Amino acid sequence: MQVSQGKKLNFDNTEIAFRSKSKKELNSAYWLFKVMSSNFLTQVGPPVTNLFLNIGLPIQGLIKSTIFKQFCGGETIAECENTIAQLAVGKVGTILDYSVEGEEEEHVFDFTCAEIIRTVDRAAGDKRIPITVFKITGIARFALLEKLDAKQELTADETAEFERVKRRCERICRTAFEKDVPVMIDAEESWIQKTIDALAIDMMMLFNKEKLIVYNTYQLYRHDKLAHIKADHLIAKEAGFVLGAKIVRGAYMEKERKRAAEKGYTSPIQPDKAATDKDYNAAITYSVENISQIGIVCGTHNETSCRVLAELLDTHAISHNHPHVYFSQLLGMSDNLSFNLSDAGYNVAKYVPYGPVKAVMPYLFRRAQENTSIAGQTSRELDLIAREKNRRDS
């Protein structure tokens, strides 16, 4: 059966990419990426900024009007409303991401659980917010997850603590099921990931039998994750649920390699970028070939992978807006991918992080460093913005 496929993809169309940006916003983005192109500033910036924040220097306003504004929706869900509306004009959805991290207290985990549920409640019935997301470390102590992954015996208190973690996770996923709002469980460091994977599979067994609600995340810069997707697909077929798979390259590479070297075990990271790219594209190919049983969110800033997935849908005569296929990028990055994909009729949603400025600084530092470490990312962003500025001025 032939399906209507809409427009041809053109990732160089800056008019579509920046349609929602005013001239002032374009200029601000240009200078921000210009600053981030300096490796020195990106490395020195985080410790200096943390120092200034900790000693109480009034720099939160400066942060909020620059890097925070580029990569975050606001400090609260209500403050994200403008971003939600702005993305929706370009037919791009919002993924509300409460990006507070590194906490350790039970009362904070309970608050975070409640806040994640508020994102689900906000998304319910609003097609502009098609998916939600959370991290297990937002609702669980890292050291507890580490102990579980290492198969160390838990104390009675730790066993009770993990029961509370499982209850929080189930509460979030049950609310998502009841409100018909898909929820993604983010991937984290390899030495806590087995516990996260097990929780994700448990949640899919509970909530993915009738519809696609829960997604696990697979980091394809790990050499074992292509096989892992295929193994989880077999579990899903056997147990009768739809596998939800957010497919990303990954976010912890340097930390993973350093820990493996320090502790003397084989690094879980692929030998090189080519191997990561090969497995990434193989993962989305496998998923599309099993589209009735696997729903994917293709989380990538890689133009080639976006094209591979787009072409796979055409090859298999799958409609661009099939509910089992989403493209996803981060707010403030790769608008040329997000808005041109949505303009061609594909499902696209941007991660929109939010939270108090000081609490989301670790996230913002990672974005700044990511833009300088990914080959050509910052120069690509700068080139696209400059071209759109010139187009408007001509």
PDB file of C-alpha atoms in Angstrom, residues 3-131:
ATOM      1  CA  VAL A   3       1.107   6.105   1.724  1.00  0.00           C
ATOM      2  CA  SER A   4       1.150   9.881   1.413  1.00  0.00           C
ATOM      3  CA  GLN A   5       4.598  11.089   2.428  1.00  0.00           C
ATOM      4  CA  GLY A   6       4.486  14.872   2.282  1.00  0.00           C
ATOM      5  CA  LYS A   7       7.461  17.106   1.506  1.00  0.00           C
ATOM      6  CA  LYS A   8      11.007  16.110   0.655  1.00  0.00           C
ATOM      7  CA  LEU A   9      13.483  16.641   3.492  1.00  0.00           C
ATOM      8  CA  ASN A  10      15.882  19.565   3.305  1.00  0.00           C
ATOM      9  CA  PHE A  11      17.922  20.095   6.482  1.00  0.00           C
ATOM     10  CA  ASP A  12      19.544  23.218   5.012  1.00  0.00           C
ATOM     11  CA  ASN A  13      16.297  25.197   4.902  1.00  0.00           C
ATOM     12  CA  THR A  14      17.037  27.878   7.501  1.00  0.00           C
ATOM     13  CA  GLU A  15      13.799  29.745   6.846  1.00  0.00           C
ATOM     14  CA  ILE A  16      11.823  26.772   8.208  1.00  0.00           C
ATOM     15  CA  ALA A  17      14.407  25.990  10.909  1.00  0.00           C
ATOM     16  CA  PHE A  18      14.250  29.470  12.473  1.00  0.00           C
ATOM     17  CA  ARG A  19      10.751  30.558  11.495  1.00  0.00           C
ATOM     18  CA  SER A  20       9.697  30.990  15.132  1.00  0.00           C
ATOM     19  CA  LYS A  21      12.803  33.017  16.105  1.00  0.00           C
ATOM     20  CA  SER A  22      12.813  36.816  16.129  1.00  0.00           C
ATOM     21  CA  LYS A  23      15.863  38.716  14.906  1.00  0.00           C
ATOM     22  CA  LYS A  24      16.795  39.439  18.529  1.00  0.00           C
ATOM     23  CA  GLU A  25      16.544  35.749  19.461  1.00  0.00           C
ATOM     24  CA  LEU A  26      18.684  34.777  16.453  1.00  0.00           C
ATOM     25  CA  ASN A  27      21.356  37.290  17.457  1.00  0.00           C
ATOM     26  CA  SER A  28      21.348  36.038  21.062  1.00  0.00           C
ATOM     27  CA  ALA A  29      21.735  32.418  19.894  1.00  0.00           C
ATOM     28  CA  TYR A  30      24.527  33.408  17.526  1.00  0.00           C
ATOM     29  CA  TRP A  31      26.607  35.070  20.246  1.00  0.00           C
ATOM     30  CA  LEU A  32      25.949  32.274  22.728  1.00  0.00           C
ATOM     31  CA  PHE A  33      27.233  29.600  20.327  1.00  0.00           C
ATOM     32  CA  LYS A  34      30.146  31.907  19.504  1.00  0.00           C
ATOM     33  CA  VAL A  35      31.114  31.931  23.201  1.00  0.00           C
ATOM     34  CA  MET A  36      30.634  28.165  23.468  1.00  0.00           C
ATOM     35  CA  SER A  37      32.968  27.625  20.525  1.00  0.00           C
ATOM     36  CA  SER A  38      35.813  28.537  22.893  1.00  0.00           C
ATOM     37  CA  ASN A  39      37.009  25.330  24.546  1.00  0.00           C
ATOM     38  CA  PHE A  40      38.772  27.403  27.203  1.00  0.00           C
ATOM     39  CA  LEU A  41      35.578  29.161  28.298  1.00  0.00           C
ATOM     40  CA  THR A  42      33.592  25.919  28.227  1.00  0.00           C
ATOM     41  CA  GLN A  43      36.115  24.229  30.522  1.00  0.00           C
ATOM     42  CA  VAL A  44      36.706  27.192  32.865  1.00  0.00           C
ATOM     43  CA  GLY A  45      33.083  28.382  32.909  1.00  0.00           C
ATOM     44  CA  PRO A  46      31.498  25.644  35.086  1.00  0.00           C
ATOM     45  CA  PRO A  47      33.799  25.908  38.140  1.00  0.00           C
ATOM     46  CA  VAL A  48      33.819  29.725  37.996  1.00  0.00           C
ATOM     47  CA  THR A  49      30.015  29.863  37.647  1.00  0.00           C
ATOM     48  CA  ASN A  50      29.535  27.414  40.534  1.00  0.00           C
ATOM     49  CA  LEU A  51      31.866  29.498  42.687  1.00  0.00           C
ATOM     50  CA  PHE A  52      29.944  32.686  41.908  1.00  0.00           C
ATOM     51  CA  LEU A  53      26.603  30.997  42.633  1.00  0.00           C
ATOM     52  CA  ASN A  54      27.841  29.448  45.891  1.00  0.00           C
ATOM     53  CA  ILE A  55      29.226  32.712  47.271  1.00  0.00           C
ATOM     54  CA  GLY A  56      26.034  34.509  46.330  1.00  0.00           C
ATOM     55  CA  LEU A  57      27.152  36.768  43.497  1.00  0.00           C
ATOM     56  CA  PRO A  58      24.062  37.984  41.579  1.00  0.00           C
ATOM     57  CA  ILE A  59      24.678  36.163  38.295  1.00  0.00           C
ATOM     58  CA  GLN A  60      21.478  34.086  38.118  1.00  0.00           C
ATOM     59  CA  GLY A  61      19.809  36.795  36.049  1.00  0.00           C
ATOM     60  CA  LEU A  62      22.658  36.737  33.532  1.00  0.00           C
ATOM     61  CA  ILE A  63      22.553  32.925  33.319  1.00  0.00           C
ATOM     62  CA  LYS A  64      18.756  32.914  32.931  1.00  0.00           C
ATOM     63  CA  SER A  65      18.837  35.444  30.091  1.00  0.00           C
ATOM     64  CA  THR A  66      21.592  33.627  28.147  1.00  0.00           C
ATOM     65  CA  ILE A  67      22.463  29.910  28.307  1.00  0.00           C
ATOM     66  CA  PHE A  68      19.375  29.019  30.392  1.00  0.00           C
ATOM     67  CA  LYS A  69      17.067  30.766  27.926  1.00  0.00           C
ATOM     68  CA  GLN A  70      18.662  28.903  24.991  1.00  0.00           C
ATOM     69  CA  PHE A  71      18.450  25.391  26.441  1.00  0.00           C
ATOM     70  CA  CYS A  72      15.650  25.491  29.062  1.00  0.00           C
ATOM     71  CA  GLY A  73      11.945  26.267  28.995  1.00  0.00           C
ATOM     72  CA  GLY A  74      11.808  27.989  32.389  1.00  0.00           C
ATOM     73  CA  GLU A  75      12.071  27.342  36.103  1.00  0.00           C
ATOM     74  CA  THR A  76       8.547  25.868  36.388  1.00  0.00           C
ATOM     75  CA  ILE A  77       6.039  24.088  34.150  1.00  0.00           C
ATOM     76  CA  ALA A  78       4.071  27.353  33.954  1.00  0.00           C
ATOM     77  CA  GLU A  79       7.175  29.201  32.719  1.00  0.00           C
ATOM     78  CA  CYS A  80       7.511  26.626  29.902  1.00  0.00           C
ATOM     79  CA  GLU A  81       4.172  27.633  28.360  1.00  0.00           C
ATOM     80  CA  ASN A  82       5.746  30.123  25.963  1.00  0.00           C
ATOM     81  CA  THR A  83       8.236  27.509  24.705  1.00  0.00           C
ATOM     82  CA  ILE A  84       5.458  24.928  24.303  1.00  0.00           C
ATOM     83  CA  ALA A  85       3.461  27.401  22.191  1.00  0.00           C
ATOM     84  CA  GLN A  86       6.487  28.528  20.167  1.00  0.00           C
ATOM     85  CA  LEU A  87       7.482  24.946  19.286  1.00  0.00           C
ATOM     86  CA  ALA A  88       3.876  24.064  18.418  1.00  0.00           C
ATOM     87  CA  VAL A  89       3.783  26.832  15.779  1.00  0.00           C
ATOM     88  CA  GLY A  90       6.404  24.780  13.928  1.00  0.00           C
ATOM     89  CA  LYS A  91       4.488  21.516  14.609  1.00  0.00           C
ATOM     90  CA  VAL A  92       7.160  20.348  17.068  1.00  0.00           C
ATOM     91  CA  GLY A  93       6.050  18.778  20.337  1.00  0.00           C
ATOM     92  CA  THR A  94       7.435  19.407  23.829  1.00  0.00           C
ATOM     93  CA  ILE A  95       8.899  16.831  26.213  1.00  0.00           C
ATOM     94  CA  LEU A  96       8.832  18.441  29.661  1.00  0.00           C
ATOM     95  CA  ASP A  97      12.009  17.348  31.449  1.00  0.00           C
ATOM     96  CA  TYR A  98      12.405  18.246  35.134  1.00  0.00           C
ATOM     97  CA  SER A  99      16.191  18.498  35.085  1.00  0.00           C
ATOM     98  CA  VAL A 100      17.126  18.713  38.757  1.00  0.00           C
ATOM     99  CA  GLU A 101      19.786  16.101  39.546  1.00  0.00           C
ATOM    100  CA  GLY A 102      22.374  14.997  42.076  1.00  0.00           C
ATOM    101  CA  GLU A 103      20.033  14.974  45.099  1.00  0.00           C
ATOM    102  CA  GLU A 104      20.179  12.295  47.788  1.00  0.00           C
ATOM    103  CA  GLU A 105      17.337  12.797  50.292  1.00  0.00           C
ATOM    104  CA  GLU A 106      14.085  10.850  50.423  1.00  0.00           C
ATOM    105  CA  HIS A 107      11.935  13.985  50.696  1.00  0.00           C
ATOM    106  CA  VAL A 108      13.568  15.312  47.490  1.00  0.00           C
ATOM    107  CA  PHE A 109      12.854  12.007  45.701  1.00  0.00           C
ATOM    108  CA  ASP A 110       9.203  12.244  46.786  1.00  0.00           C
ATOM    109  CA  PHE A 111       9.009  15.847  45.547  1.00  0.00           C
ATOM    110  CA  THR A 112      10.632  14.894  42.216  1.00  0.00           C
ATOM    111  CA  CYS A 113       8.203  11.991  41.790  1.00  0.00           C
ATOM    112  CA  ALA A 114       5.297  14.374  42.386  1.00  0.00           C
ATOM    113  CA  GLU A 115       6.792  16.919  39.943  1.00  0.00           C
ATOM    114  CA  ILE A 116       7.180  14.267  37.215  1.00  0.00           C
ATOM    115  CA  ILE A 117       3.547  13.307  37.756  1.00  0.00           C
ATOM    116  CA  ARG A 118       2.675  17.005  37.339  1.00  0.00           C
ATOM    117  CA  THR A 119       4.360  16.925  33.911  1.00  0.00           C
ATOM    118  CA  VAL A 120       2.181  13.922  33.000  1.00  0.00           C
ATOM    119  CA  ASP A 121      -0.925  15.738  34.239  1.00  0.00           C
ATOM    120  CA  ARG A 122       0.048  18.833  32.228  1.00  0.00           C
ATOM    121  CA  ALA A 123       0.579  16.729  29.083  1.00  0.00           C
ATOM    122  CA  ALA A 124      -2.753  14.895  29.379  1.00  0.00           C
ATOM    123  CA  GLY A 125      -5.081  15.903  26.573  1.00  0.00           C
ATOM    124  CA  ASP A 126      -2.572  18.345  25.052  1.00  0.00           C
ATOM    125  CA  LYS A 127      -1.198  17.052  21.747  1.00  0.00           C
ATOM    126  CA  ARG A 128       1.564  19.671  21.943  1.00  0.00           C
ATOM    127  CA  ILE A 129       3.154  17.593  24.756  1.00  0.00           C
ATOM    128  CA  PRO A 130       3.137  14.087  23.260  1.00  0.00           C
ATOM    129  CA  ILE A 131       5.711  12.391  25.549  1.00  0.00           C
TER     130      ILE A 131
END
